[in-house]
Amino acid sequence: MLRATIDSTPSSDVSGVVRYEVRTSTNLPTYVAKKRREASGERDCEVDEAEARDDVDDDDDDASTAPAVEFTTRRRYREFASLHESLTKPPVNARLPPMPMKRILSSSTATTSERVEQFQFLLDAVARDHVLRECEVVVDFLTGGNSTRMSRSEASMNPQPQVSSTATPSEPPRRSPS
């Protein structure tokens, strides 16, 4: 089980930068292991992911007996764009919903509400895909890491397996002009 939700009221700082709060709740082993590492102050290599897998029933994702762990992080538009690019370009090549348009004046309520809907649509598509949600860039994005800033050249040095994502979403909801 992986649920990622975006707070419907994004925040902006004094410079006008809008940040979207992403809350993730999951019992997937990769995320449980990461939470354990955070709690114990250990480095990534010090906790074996197999420990977390012991608590999880791999046959039925939603019927896991492992308790859910939660993460909250704030992300900017460009971080969502970087995640989207990392997943839709080689070596991953996932089919995902399009990114919302980049706008110069993007802090209006209508614009941020529309973006929240489209970002939620994107995260829902990623969460449904069993391969994508385990990608390092997705785990880092949802848990507060920094690998979403990884360039395509860096990604090619750490290739993930070729993915033909089963997430074939329809168009995101569109608002009619008022």
PDB file of C-alpha atoms in Angstrom:
ATOM      1  CA  MET A   1       0.000   0.000   0.000  1.00  0.00           C
ATOM      2  CA  LEU A   2       1.314   3.424  -0.965  1.00  0.00           C
ATOM      3  CA  ARG A   3      -0.719   6.604  -0.618  1.00  0.00           C
ATOM      4  CA  ALA A   4       0.747   9.972  -1.482  1.00  0.00           C
ATOM      5  CA  THR A   5      -1.479  12.995  -1.042  1.00  0.00           C
ATOM      6  CA  ILE A   6      -0.892  16.667  -1.609  1.00  0.00           C
ATOM      7  CA  ASP A   7      -2.241  19.241   0.812  1.00  0.00           C
ATOM      8  CA  SER A   8      -4.885  21.278  -0.985  1.00  0.00           C
ATOM      9  CA  THR A   9      -3.461  24.549   0.334  1.00  0.00           C
ATOM     10  CA  PRO A  10       0.162  24.956  -0.752  1.00  0.00           C
ATOM     11  CA  SER A  11       2.334  27.435   1.104  1.00  0.00           C
ATOM     12  CA  SER A  12       4.587  30.153  -0.226  1.00  0.00           C
ATOM     13  CA  ASP A  13       7.522  31.871   1.400  1.00  0.00           C
ATOM     14  CA  VAL A  14       8.440  35.575   1.412  1.00  0.00           C
ATOM     15  CA  SER A  15      10.042  35.264  -2.026  1.00  0.00           C
ATOM     16  CA  GLY A  16       6.781  33.897  -3.451  1.00  0.00           C
ATOM     17  CA  VAL A  17       8.044  30.339  -3.969  1.00  0.00           C
ATOM     18  CA  VAL A  18       5.117  27.927  -3.728  1.00  0.00           C
ATOM     19  CA  ARG A  19       5.717  24.616  -1.980  1.00  0.00           C
ATOM     20  CA  TYR A  20       3.327  21.686  -2.064  1.00  0.00           C
ATOM     21  CA  GLU A  21       3.137  19.483   1.028  1.00  0.00           C
ATOM     22  CA  VAL A  22       3.299  15.797   0.074  1.00  0.00           C
ATOM     23  CA  ARG A  23       2.199  13.279   2.709  1.00  0.00           C
ATOM     24  CA  THR A  24       3.066   9.651   2.112  1.00  0.00           C
ATOM     25  CA  SER A  25       1.721   6.663   4.020  1.00  0.00           C
ATOM     26  CA  THR A  26       2.989   3.205   3.132  1.00  0.00           C
ATOM     27  CA  ASN A  27       4.002  -0.208   4.378  1.00  0.00           C
ATOM     28  CA  LEU A  28       6.243  -1.036   1.402  1.00  0.00           C
ATOM     29  CA  PRO A  29       9.601  -2.509   2.519  1.00  0.00           C
ATOM     30  CA  THR A  30      11.775   0.109   0.802  1.00  0.00           C
ATOM     31  CA  TYR A  31      10.012   2.918   2.637  1.00  0.00           C
ATOM     32  CA  VAL A  32       9.804   1.055   5.970  1.00  0.00           C
ATOM     33  CA  ALA A  33      13.574   0.431   5.816  1.00  0.00           C
ATOM     34  CA  LYS A  34      14.209   4.101   5.043  1.00  0.00           C
ATOM     35  CA  LYS A  35      12.072   5.184   8.018  1.00  0.00           C
ATOM     36  CA  ARG A  36      13.980   2.756  10.265  1.00  0.00           C
ATOM     37  CA  ARG A  37      17.284   4.209   9.055  1.00  0.00           C
ATOM     38  CA  GLU A  38      16.031   7.726   9.807  1.00  0.00           C
ATOM     39  CA  ALA A  39      14.808   6.733  13.265  1.00  0.00           C
ATOM     40  CA  SER A  40      18.048   4.997  14.198  1.00  0.00           C
ATOM     41  CA  GLY A  41      20.344   7.586  12.609  1.00  0.00           C
ATOM     42  CA  GLU A  42      22.033   4.898  10.527  1.00  0.00           C
ATOM     43  CA  ARG A  43      23.292   5.273   6.995  1.00  0.00           C
ATOM     44  CA  ASP A  44      21.486   3.692   4.072  1.00  0.00           C
ATOM     45  CA  CYS A  45      23.828   0.707   3.871  1.00  0.00           C
ATOM     46  CA  GLU A  46      23.620  -0.147   7.582  1.00  0.00           C
ATOM     47  CA  VAL A  47      20.036  -1.411   7.605  1.00  0.00           C
ATOM     48  CA  ASP A  48      19.199  -4.360   5.440  1.00  0.00           C
ATOM     49  CA  GLU A  49      16.001  -3.938   3.467  1.00  0.00           C
ATOM     50  CA  ALA A  50      15.360  -7.645   4.074  1.00  0.00           C
ATOM     51  CA  GLU A  51      14.529  -6.761   7.695  1.00  0.00           C
ATOM     52  CA  ALA A  52      11.669  -4.602   6.499  1.00  0.00           C
ATOM     53  CA  ARG A  53      10.550  -7.255   4.014  1.00  0.00           C
ATOM     54  CA  ASP A  54      10.137  -9.780   6.842  1.00  0.00           C
ATOM     55  CA  ASP A  55       7.133  -7.798   8.069  1.00  0.00           C
ATOM     56  CA  VAL A  56       5.479  -7.467   4.669  1.00  0.00           C
ATOM     57  CA  ASP A  57       3.384  -9.999   2.770  1.00  0.00           C
ATOM     58  CA  ASP A  58       4.649  -9.587  -0.816  1.00  0.00           C
ATOM     59  CA  ASP A  59       1.717 -11.478  -2.344  1.00  0.00           C
ATOM     60  CA  ASP A  60      -0.911  -8.905  -1.449  1.00  0.00           C
ATOM     61  CA  ASP A  61       0.292  -5.346  -1.271  1.00  0.00           C
ATOM     62  CA  ASP A  62      -2.761  -4.059   0.611  1.00  0.00           C
ATOM     63  CA  ALA A  63      -3.039  -6.964   3.057  1.00  0.00           C
ATOM     64  CA  SER A  64       0.374  -6.404   4.615  1.00  0.00           C
ATOM     65  CA  THR A  65       0.706  -6.859   8.342  1.00  0.00           C
ATOM     66  CA  ALA A  66       3.456  -4.255   8.594  1.00  0.00           C
ATOM     67  CA  PRO A  67       2.392  -0.985  10.165  1.00  0.00           C
ATOM     68  CA  ALA A  68       2.367   1.975   7.824  1.00  0.00           C
ATOM     69  CA  VAL A  69       5.116   4.563   8.042  1.00  0.00           C
ATOM     70  CA  GLU A  70       4.527   8.190   7.190  1.00  0.00           C
ATOM     71  CA  PHE A  71       6.626  10.876   5.557  1.00  0.00           C
ATOM     72  CA  THR A  72       5.862  14.549   4.980  1.00  0.00           C
ATOM     73  CA  THR A  73       7.892  16.715   2.644  1.00  0.00           C
ATOM     74  CA  ARG A  74       7.457  20.007   0.804  1.00  0.00           C
ATOM     75  CA  ARG A  75       8.181  20.156  -2.914  1.00  0.00           C
ATOM     76  CA  ARG A  76       8.410  22.960  -5.459  1.00  0.00           C
ATOM     77  CA  TYR A  77       7.100  22.851  -9.012  1.00  0.00           C
ATOM     78  CA  ARG A  78      10.616  22.302 -10.362  1.00  0.00           C
ATOM     79  CA  GLU A  79      11.056  19.250  -8.106  1.00  0.00           C
ATOM     80  CA  PHE A  80       7.866  17.727  -9.511  1.00  0.00           C
ATOM     81  CA  ALA A  81       9.151  18.569 -13.006  1.00  0.00           C
ATOM     82  CA  SER A  82      12.484  16.911 -12.248  1.00  0.00           C
ATOM     83  CA  LEU A  83      10.734  13.788 -10.948  1.00  0.00           C
ATOM     84  CA  HIS A  84       8.536  13.692 -14.047  1.00  0.00           C
ATOM     85  CA  GLU A  85      11.538  14.071 -16.355  1.00  0.00           C
ATOM     86  CA  SER A  86      13.534  11.410 -14.493  1.00  0.00           C
ATOM     87  CA  LEU A  87      10.691   8.912 -14.896  1.00  0.00           C
ATOM     88  CA  THR A  88       9.653   9.685 -18.476  1.00  0.00           C
ATOM     89  CA  LYS A  89      13.115   9.869 -20.071  1.00  0.00           C
ATOM     90  CA  PRO A  90      15.607   7.013 -20.575  1.00  0.00           C
ATOM     91  CA  PRO A  91      16.441   4.734 -18.880  1.00  0.00           C
ATOM     92  CA  VAL A  92      12.996   4.487 -17.195  1.00  0.00           C
ATOM     93  CA  ASN A  93      10.688   5.640 -20.050  1.00  0.00           C
ATOM     94  CA  ALA A  94       7.461   5.555 -18.017  1.00  0.00           C
ATOM     95  CA  ARG A  95       4.176   6.802 -19.451  1.00  0.00           C
ATOM     96  CA  LEU A  96       2.831   9.391 -17.031  1.00  0.00           C
ATOM     97  CA  PRO A  97       0.273  12.196 -17.117  1.00  0.00           C
ATOM     98  CA  PRO A  98       1.635  15.478 -18.479  1.00  0.00           C
ATOM     99  CA  MET A  99       3.063  18.107 -16.167  1.00  0.00           C
ATOM    100  CA  PRO A 100       0.988  21.231 -15.579  1.00  0.00           C
ATOM    101  CA  MET A 101       2.151  24.236 -17.564  1.00  0.00           C
ATOM    102  CA  LYS A 102       4.858  26.407 -16.047  1.00  0.00           C
ATOM    103  CA  ARG A 103       3.517  29.909 -15.499  1.00  0.00           C
ATOM    104  CA  ILE A 104       5.399  33.029 -14.536  1.00  0.00           C
ATOM    105  CA  LEU A 105       2.714  34.216 -12.123  1.00  0.00           C
ATOM    106  CA  SER A 106       1.955  30.893 -10.516  1.00  0.00           C
ATOM    107  CA  SER A 107       0.900  31.805  -7.008  1.00  0.00           C
ATOM    108  CA  SER A 108      -2.758  32.570  -7.755  1.00  0.00           C
ATOM    109  CA  THR A 109      -5.290  30.384  -5.973  1.00  0.00           C
ATOM    110  CA  ALA A 110      -6.714  29.057  -9.244  1.00  0.00           C
ATOM    111  CA  THR A 111      -3.276  28.098 -10.571  1.00  0.00           C
ATOM    112  CA  THR A 112      -2.149  26.390  -7.378  1.00  0.00           C
ATOM    113  CA  SER A 113      -5.450  24.502  -7.046  1.00  0.00           C
ATOM    114  CA  GLU A 114      -5.143  23.259 -10.618  1.00  0.00           C
ATOM    115  CA  ARG A 115      -1.547  22.206  -9.999  1.00  0.00           C
ATOM    116  CA  VAL A 116      -2.498  20.354  -6.814  1.00  0.00           C
ATOM    117  CA  GLU A 117      -5.015  18.308  -8.832  1.00  0.00           C
ATOM    118  CA  GLN A 118      -2.520  17.565 -11.598  1.00  0.00           C
ATOM    119  CA  PHE A 119       0.317  16.726  -9.198  1.00  0.00           C
ATOM    120  CA  GLN A 120      -2.049  14.412  -7.303  1.00  0.00           C
ATOM    121  CA  PHE A 121      -2.957  12.730 -10.583  1.00  0.00           C
ATOM    122  CA  LEU A 122       0.767  12.218 -11.288  1.00  0.00           C
ATOM    123  CA  LEU A 123       1.475  10.774  -7.819  1.00  0.00           C
ATOM    124  CA  ASP A 124      -1.547   8.463  -8.080  1.00  0.00           C
ATOM    125  CA  ALA A 125      -0.203   7.065 -11.370  1.00  0.00           C
ATOM    126  CA  VAL A 126       3.236   6.491  -9.812  1.00  0.00           C
ATOM    127  CA  ALA A 127       1.729   4.866  -6.693  1.00  0.00           C
ATOM    128  CA  ARG A 128      -0.286   2.404  -8.804  1.00  0.00           C
ATOM    129  CA  ASP A 129       2.797   1.245 -10.706  1.00  0.00           C
ATOM    130  CA  HIS A 130       4.643  -1.458  -8.745  1.00  0.00           C
ATOM    131  CA  VAL A 131       7.963  -0.748 -10.492  1.00  0.00           C
ATOM    132  CA  LEU A 132       7.910   3.054 -10.467  1.00  0.00           C
ATOM    133  CA  ARG A 133       7.076   3.395  -6.788  1.00  0.00           C
ATOM    134  CA  GLU A 134      10.233   1.432  -5.929  1.00  0.00           C
ATOM    135  CA  CYS A 135      12.541   3.604  -8.094  1.00  0.00           C
ATOM    136  CA  GLU A 136      15.134   5.421  -6.024  1.00  0.00           C
ATOM    137  CA  VAL A 137      14.109   8.803  -7.422  1.00  0.00           C
ATOM    138  CA  VAL A 138      10.470   8.215  -6.354  1.00  0.00           C
ATOM    139  CA  VAL A 139      11.430   6.961  -2.887  1.00  0.00           C
ATOM    140  CA  ASP A 140      13.644  10.004  -2.373  1.00  0.00           C
ATOM    141  CA  PHE A 141      10.967  12.377  -3.670  1.00  0.00           C
ATOM    142  CA  LEU A 142       8.298  10.990  -1.355  1.00  0.00           C
ATOM    143  CA  THR A 143      10.536  10.688   1.701  1.00  0.00           C
ATOM    144  CA  GLY A 144      12.372  14.003   1.508  1.00  0.00           C
ATOM    145  CA  GLY A 145      15.575  12.938  -0.244  1.00  0.00           C
ATOM    146  CA  ASN A 146      17.330  14.897  -2.983  1.00  0.00           C
ATOM    147  CA  SER A 147      17.743  12.467  -5.876  1.00  0.00           C
ATOM    148  CA  THR A 148      15.008  14.234  -7.874  1.00  0.00           C
ATOM    149  CA  ARG A 149      17.715  16.701  -8.799  1.00  0.00           C
ATOM    150  CA  MET A 150      19.652  13.909 -10.496  1.00  0.00           C
ATOM    151  CA  SER A 151      20.484  14.742 -14.080  1.00  0.00           C
ATOM    152  CA  ARG A 152      19.840  12.364 -16.957  1.00  0.00           C
ATOM    153  CA  SER A 153      23.588  11.681 -17.226  1.00  0.00           C
ATOM    154  CA  GLU A 154      23.671  10.658 -13.563  1.00  0.00           C
ATOM    155  CA  ALA A 155      20.577   8.524 -14.078  1.00  0.00           C
ATOM    156  CA  SER A 156      22.244   6.692 -16.938  1.00  0.00           C
ATOM    157  CA  MET A 157      25.163   5.837 -14.650  1.00  0.00           C
ATOM    158  CA  ASN A 158      22.651   4.328 -12.190  1.00  0.00           C
ATOM    159  CA  PRO A 159      20.205   2.789 -14.629  1.00  0.00           C
ATOM    160  CA  GLN A 160      16.980   1.326 -13.377  1.00  0.00           C
ATOM    161  CA  PRO A 161      15.531  -1.567 -15.335  1.00  0.00           C
ATOM    162  CA  GLN A 162      13.623  -0.579 -18.478  1.00  0.00           C
ATOM    163  CA  VAL A 163      10.067   0.079 -17.448  1.00  0.00           C
ATOM    164  CA  SER A 164       7.031  -0.127 -19.607  1.00  0.00           C
ATOM    165  CA  SER A 165       4.741   1.293 -17.023  1.00  0.00           C
ATOM    166  CA  THR A 166       1.263  -0.110 -16.697  1.00  0.00           C
ATOM    167  CA  ALA A 167       0.072   3.249 -15.445  1.00  0.00           C
ATOM    168  CA  THR A 168      -1.787   4.494 -18.487  1.00  0.00           C
ATOM    169  CA  PRO A 169      -3.786   7.302 -17.021  1.00  0.00           C
ATOM    170  CA  SER A 170      -6.412   9.274 -18.806  1.00  0.00           C
ATOM    171  CA  GLU A 171      -6.135  13.026 -19.035  1.00  0.00           C
ATOM    172  CA  PRO A 172      -6.118  14.828 -15.691  1.00  0.00           C
ATOM    173  CA  PRO A 173      -9.273  16.663 -14.718  1.00  0.00           C
ATOM    174  CA  ARG A 174      -9.592  19.997 -16.511  1.00  0.00           C
ATOM    175  CA  ARG A 175     -11.361  23.005 -15.139  1.00  0.00           C
ATOM    176  CA  SER A 176     -13.598  24.951 -17.437  1.00  0.00           C
ATOM    177  CA  PRO A 177     -12.599  28.601 -17.866  1.00  0.00           C
ATOM    178  CA  SER A 178     -14.666  30.914 -15.712  1.00  0.00           C
TER     179      SER A 178
END
